[in-house]
C-alpha positions as MATLAB code, in Angstrom:
seq = 'XXXXXXXXXXXXXXXXXXXXXXXXXXXXXXXXXXXXXXXXXXXXXXXXXXXXXXXXXXXXXXXXXXXXXXXXXXXXXXXXXXXXXXXXXXXXXXXXXXXXXXXXXXXXXXXXXXXXXXXXXXXXXXXXXXXXXXXXXXXXXXXXXXXXXXXXXXXXXXXXXXXXXXXXXXXXXXXXXXXXXXXXXXXXXXXXXXXXXXXXXXXXXXXXXXXXXXXXXXXXXXXXXXXXXXXXXXXXXXXXXXXXXXXXXXXXXXXXXXXXXXXXXXXXXXXXXXXXXXXXXXXXXXXXXXXXXXXXXXXXXXXXXXXXXXXXXXXXXXXXXXXXXXXXXXXXXX';
ca = [
     -23.636  -69.632   31.367;
     -23.462  -66.898   29.097;
     -24.390  -62.963   29.885;
     -25.107  -60.400   28.210;
     -24.514  -57.188   29.043;
     -23.179  -54.007   27.651;
     -19.306  -54.001   27.372;
     -17.167  -51.003   26.929;
     -13.961  -51.224   25.272;
     -11.064  -48.396   24.701;
      -8.386  -48.669   22.605;
      -7.229  -44.944   22.099;
      -7.538  -43.486   25.750;
      -8.064  -39.901   23.842;
     -11.031  -41.055   22.496;
     -14.540  -41.704   23.880;
     -14.552  -45.837   24.428;
     -16.215  -47.951   22.006;
     -20.020  -49.509   23.726;
     -21.907  -53.090   22.374;
     -24.333  -55.411   23.493;
     -22.142  -58.343   23.858;
     -22.294  -61.665   25.398;
     -19.712  -63.780   26.927;
     -19.095  -66.267   29.949;
     -19.359  -65.752   33.646;
     -15.857  -67.157   33.944;
     -15.126  -63.743   32.779;
     -16.866  -61.507   35.677;
     -14.870  -60.093   38.424;
     -14.031  -61.600   41.453;
     -16.427  -61.637   44.604;
     -18.512  -63.321   47.180;
     -21.781  -63.125   46.020;
     -23.009  -64.322   42.293;
     -26.415  -62.223   41.723;
     -28.809  -63.122   37.786;
     -29.914  -58.993   37.303;
     -33.266  -58.655   36.806;
     -32.883  -54.654   36.407;
     -29.817  -52.002   36.496;
     -31.036  -48.022   36.186;
     -28.984  -45.188   34.417;
     -28.184  -42.032   36.535;
     -26.039  -39.134   35.588;
     -22.727  -41.149   36.369;
     -23.385  -43.663   34.213;
     -23.616  -41.416   31.601;
     -20.118  -39.861   32.739;
     -18.881  -43.649   32.246;
     -20.490  -44.015   28.792;
     -18.858  -40.561   27.388;
     -15.268  -42.047   28.978;
     -15.076  -39.144   31.344;
     -11.682  -39.177   33.217;
     -11.330  -40.834   37.115;
     -14.324  -42.855   36.761;
     -13.198  -46.221   34.834;
      -9.607  -47.546   35.516;
      -9.455  -51.296   33.859;
     -10.970  -52.062   30.190;
     -13.281  -53.905   29.016;
     -15.515  -52.656   31.369;
     -19.546  -53.109   32.238;
     -20.992  -49.876   32.914;
     -23.980  -49.425   35.751;
     -23.529  -47.827   39.177;
     -27.311  -49.168   40.426;
     -28.497  -53.445   40.247;
     -31.540  -55.589   41.645;
     -31.394  -59.002   41.360;
     -31.847  -62.500   42.768;
     -28.802  -63.803   44.048;
     -27.803  -67.571   42.584;
     -24.668  -68.206   44.465;
     -22.675  -66.782   47.606;
     -19.683  -67.725   49.281;
     -20.424  -66.214   52.510;
     -23.122  -67.002   55.292;
     -24.452  -63.714   55.107;
     -26.502  -64.117   51.727;
     -28.269  -67.384   50.237;
     -29.325  -68.345   47.040;
     -33.061  -67.297   46.864;
     -31.909  -63.497   48.429;
     -33.680  -60.743   46.768;
     -31.155  -57.461   46.713;
     -30.224  -54.289   45.682;
     -26.674  -52.421   45.172;
     -25.976  -49.037   44.353;
     -23.012  -47.495   44.362;
     -19.941  -48.878   46.749;
     -17.870  -48.328   43.646;
     -20.471  -50.664   41.495;
     -20.019  -49.623   37.170;
     -17.270  -47.828   38.016;
     -14.404  -49.820   39.455;
     -15.357  -53.392   39.457;
     -17.845  -54.406   36.525;
     -21.703  -53.133   37.686;
     -25.149  -53.918   36.704;
     -25.537  -53.158   33.164;
     -25.760  -57.186   32.416;
     -27.496  -60.357   33.552;
     -25.470  -61.314   35.730;
     -22.685  -59.933   38.285;
     -20.350  -60.817   40.882;
     -19.784  -58.807   43.717;
     -18.324  -58.671   47.127;
     -20.198  -59.797   50.098;
     -20.576  -56.336   51.528;
     -22.495  -54.640   48.725;
     -25.911  -56.499   48.756;
     -28.577  -54.707   50.613;
     -31.977  -56.942   51.348;
     -34.469  -55.195   49.440;
     -37.154  -53.803   51.472;
     -40.569  -56.439   51.939;
     -42.764  -55.953   48.618;
     -40.056  -54.009   46.420;
     -39.571  -55.627   43.108;
     -36.275  -55.156   41.235;
     -38.319  -52.760   38.782;
     -39.234  -50.591   41.901;
     -35.575  -50.591   43.368;
     -34.094  -49.658   39.892;
     -36.716  -46.683   39.119;
     -35.312  -45.528   43.064;
     -31.524  -46.427   42.633;
     -29.476  -44.328   43.137;
     -30.717  -41.701   42.764;
     -33.984  -42.615   45.220;
     -31.239  -43.360   48.078;
     -29.770  -40.471   47.337;
     -33.140  -37.960   47.862;
     -33.676  -40.246   50.827;
     -30.188  -39.252   52.514;
     -30.705  -36.009   51.013;
     -33.724  -35.291   53.016;
     -32.617  -36.702   55.826;
     -29.707  -34.806   56.506;
     -31.894  -32.036   56.500;
     -34.297  -33.798   59.116;
     -31.224  -34.299   61.255;
     -30.319  -30.138   61.087;
     -33.611  -29.043   62.266;
     -35.372  -28.237   59.031;
     -39.049  -28.851   59.637;
     -42.716  -28.905   57.681;
     -44.328  -25.425   58.585;
     -40.627  -23.636   58.839;
     -40.298  -22.058   55.516;
     -39.747  -23.252   51.886;
     -37.472  -25.946   51.072;
     -35.861  -25.668   47.508;
     -34.990  -28.509   45.231;
     -31.786  -27.548   42.088;
     -32.034  -29.810   39.044;
     -35.857  -30.596   39.886;
     -36.351  -32.078   37.071;
     -34.089  -35.147   36.688;
     -33.790  -38.234   38.932;
     -32.805  -37.455   42.367;
     -34.486  -33.569   41.822;
     -38.038  -35.329   41.157;
     -37.995  -37.816   44.271;
     -36.489  -35.293   46.726;
     -39.756  -33.056   45.508;
     -41.974  -36.004   46.206;
     -40.755  -37.084   49.055;
     -39.995  -33.941   50.980;
     -44.284  -32.800   49.884;
     -45.071  -36.229   51.253;
     -42.907  -35.126   54.410;
     -46.057  -31.965   54.468;
     -42.694  -29.326   53.060;
     -43.575  -26.022   51.148;
     -41.266  -27.563   47.713;
     -39.884  -25.169   45.393;
     -38.513  -26.880   42.996;
     -35.766  -24.968   40.413;
     -35.735  -26.277   36.590;
     -34.425  -25.033   33.819;
     -37.325  -25.773   31.977;
     -39.323  -23.391   34.010;
     -41.923  -22.005   32.013;
     -42.380  -25.437   29.716;
     -46.218  -26.717   30.787;
     -45.491  -30.612   30.805;
     -42.002  -29.864   33.172;
     -44.000  -27.454   35.779;
     -47.622  -30.466   35.337;
     -44.525  -32.914   36.385;
     -43.691  -31.178   39.382;
     -46.903  -30.141   40.314;
     -47.853  -33.586   40.619;
     -44.835  -34.416   42.654;
     -45.851  -32.043   44.936;
     -44.337  -28.655   44.660;
     -45.992  -26.219   45.201;
     -44.058  -23.492   42.643;
     -41.394  -23.327   40.558;
     -38.359  -21.234   39.555;
     -35.526  -20.766   36.968;
     -32.193  -21.805   37.849;
     -31.323  -18.307   37.164;
     -33.418  -16.582   40.538;
     -31.234  -19.286   42.204;
     -27.410  -18.566   40.562;
     -28.007  -15.561   39.877;
     -27.751  -14.734   43.727;
     -23.894  -16.238   43.377;
     -22.046  -13.677   43.056;
     -23.171  -11.356   46.399;
     -22.254  -12.538   49.441;
     -25.859  -13.039   50.930;
     -28.877  -12.288   48.613;
     -32.661  -12.083   50.032;
     -33.377  -15.389   52.770;
     -35.796  -16.880   51.023;
     -35.432  -21.173   51.828;
     -35.318  -22.931   55.247;
     -33.926  -25.903   53.213;
     -32.397  -26.455   49.510;
     -31.137  -30.209   48.027;
     -28.683  -29.209   45.248;
     -27.884  -31.609   42.600;
     -26.164  -28.900   40.819;
     -22.896  -27.433   42.333;
     -21.054  -24.675   41.028;
     -22.907  -21.007   40.982;
     -26.266  -23.211   41.579;
     -24.947  -23.717   44.927;
     -23.667  -20.566   45.700;
     -26.734  -18.780   44.699;
     -28.575  -20.827   47.248;
     -26.060  -20.753   49.838;
     -26.659  -16.972   49.201;
     -30.243  -16.992   49.623;
     -31.085  -19.544   52.516;
     -32.572  -18.428   55.757;
     -31.093  -18.178   58.573;
     -29.740  -21.996   60.649;
     -30.947  -22.804   57.381;
     -29.728  -26.501   55.844;
     -28.519  -26.946   52.084;
     -27.507  -30.862   51.794;
     -24.921  -30.959   47.841;
     -25.320  -33.887   46.258;
     -24.361  -33.375   42.789;
     -22.497  -32.130   40.075;
     -23.744  -31.940   36.936;
     -23.618  -27.590   36.793;
     -19.764  -28.125   38.035;
     -17.396  -29.078   40.490;
     -16.237  -25.964   41.671;
     -17.857  -23.419   44.157;
     -17.069  -20.217   44.814;
     -18.628  -18.351   47.364;
     -17.913  -16.697   50.516;
     -18.623  -17.454   54.427;
     -21.554  -14.823   54.592;
     -23.247  -17.062   54.807;
     -22.232  -19.391   57.462;
     -20.779  -16.791   59.737;
     -23.792  -14.606   59.083;
     -26.558  -16.568   59.261;
     -25.127  -20.064   60.270;
     -25.973  -21.692   57.181;
     -25.182  -25.378   57.609;
     -23.397  -26.964   54.013;
     -24.302  -30.831   54.372;
     -22.360  -32.945   51.946;
     -23.996  -36.439   50.910;
     -22.333  -39.613   49.644;
     -24.393  -41.851   48.133;
     -21.234  -44.028   47.086;
     -19.623  -44.939   50.119;
     -22.476  -44.723   52.989;
     -22.341  -47.215   55.566;
     -24.041  -50.310   54.397;
     -25.495  -51.178   57.652;
     -26.980  -48.276   57.804;
     -28.520  -48.907   53.682;
     -31.515  -51.050   54.714;
     -32.776  -48.794   57.022;
     -32.882  -45.630   54.297;
     -33.999  -48.261   51.178;
     -37.365  -48.927   54.208;
     -37.731  -44.840   54.618;
     -37.567  -44.597   50.820;
     -39.855  -47.486   50.312;
     -42.257  -46.417   52.819;
     -42.576  -42.643   51.358;
     -42.143  -42.585   47.732;
     -45.755  -42.898   45.858;
     -45.652  -46.123   43.811;
     -47.795  -44.178   41.580;
     -45.727  -40.800   41.065;
     -42.311  -43.242   40.698;
     -44.048  -45.127   37.763;
     -44.672  -41.990   36.230;
     -41.469  -40.938   36.598;
     -40.167  -43.963   35.233;
     -39.281  -44.682   31.634;
     -37.504  -49.090   31.220;
     -35.075  -49.225   28.160;
     -33.025  -52.463   27.179;
     -29.506  -52.299   27.023;
     -29.135  -51.666   23.266;
     -31.023  -48.120   24.241;
     -28.633  -47.031   26.907;
     -25.850  -45.176   24.834;
     -28.250  -43.163   23.449;
     -30.250  -42.328   25.909;
     -27.104  -41.725   28.007;
     -26.172  -38.934   25.710;
     -29.656  -37.466   25.661;
     -29.043  -37.497   30.047;
     -26.032  -35.400   29.616;
     -27.678  -33.008   27.585;
     -30.170  -32.584   30.216;
     -32.863  -34.102   27.778;
     -34.199  -37.204   30.056;
     -36.769  -35.999   33.076;
     -37.449  -38.620   35.637;
     -35.587  -42.314   35.749;
     -34.670  -44.717   33.462;
     -34.671  -48.382   33.874;
     -32.512  -50.603   32.300;
     -33.925  -53.949   31.789;
     -30.637  -56.611   30.602;
     -32.728  -58.995   29.333;
     -34.649  -56.921   26.979;
];
């Protein structure tokens, strides 16, 4: 059977890979026990890094990107999956070490697919995708750390991006007072979007990062969900209230973190790392069920833009330049 997909090829290791929509036989798909007809994928920050050829993500070329997919099982060599199962995959090295979801068909290891919650179609699954899954894990980390509604404001950084926007909506739906940090503070459209998601107020990126050089700042936030890393994360830690929890789930600003031990030993702040790639597979269905039940479908639709395969490279470049708000779903058939 012919497969249409976005193929990355790299002849020069010092140059970005070439990207083209190509048709190939499904015999070219990598080994795996489960074959899936892909209905939707999504474009995430990590996908944009893959398309740009950033080192350390893709080991072999040619390569199909796409760290998410949703579709229907068309062949399975294991009893855990059956033809007709409606499944999704996020993380698990999909789109990095293994060909990903930006193609009309994928073949994957049996441990990766998760049954979609009842009533979740492929469009909604990928409008949520890795961003939604990560946001839910970060919210869970705050809950487990004792951050409760009414206990003080919760900060979300990168709030107009995929993870950030969904995190704002999830926290607001749970009754938290949400402060949304964004480089677009002061932009009327961005502030209207964040207000619609449930943010009580917006703050500038500088209000967070300017405290990075101080051991401690004013105790402002009971909890933080940070997608940026670097100075933004350091500044958030310095301004977190006693016994607060900071969930770190991204590196949009920097992979490095320069801070002091003061937030930890003076205020008892907890820094919780969020790993959405290798989160235990047997726990994923419950995470997806909570996410599906909590995220308002009307808000999610308003956050989402759908593109075809040929539009992905330009969209990815814009994403790296911080020019994309919300979520981007990829229709491999479009």
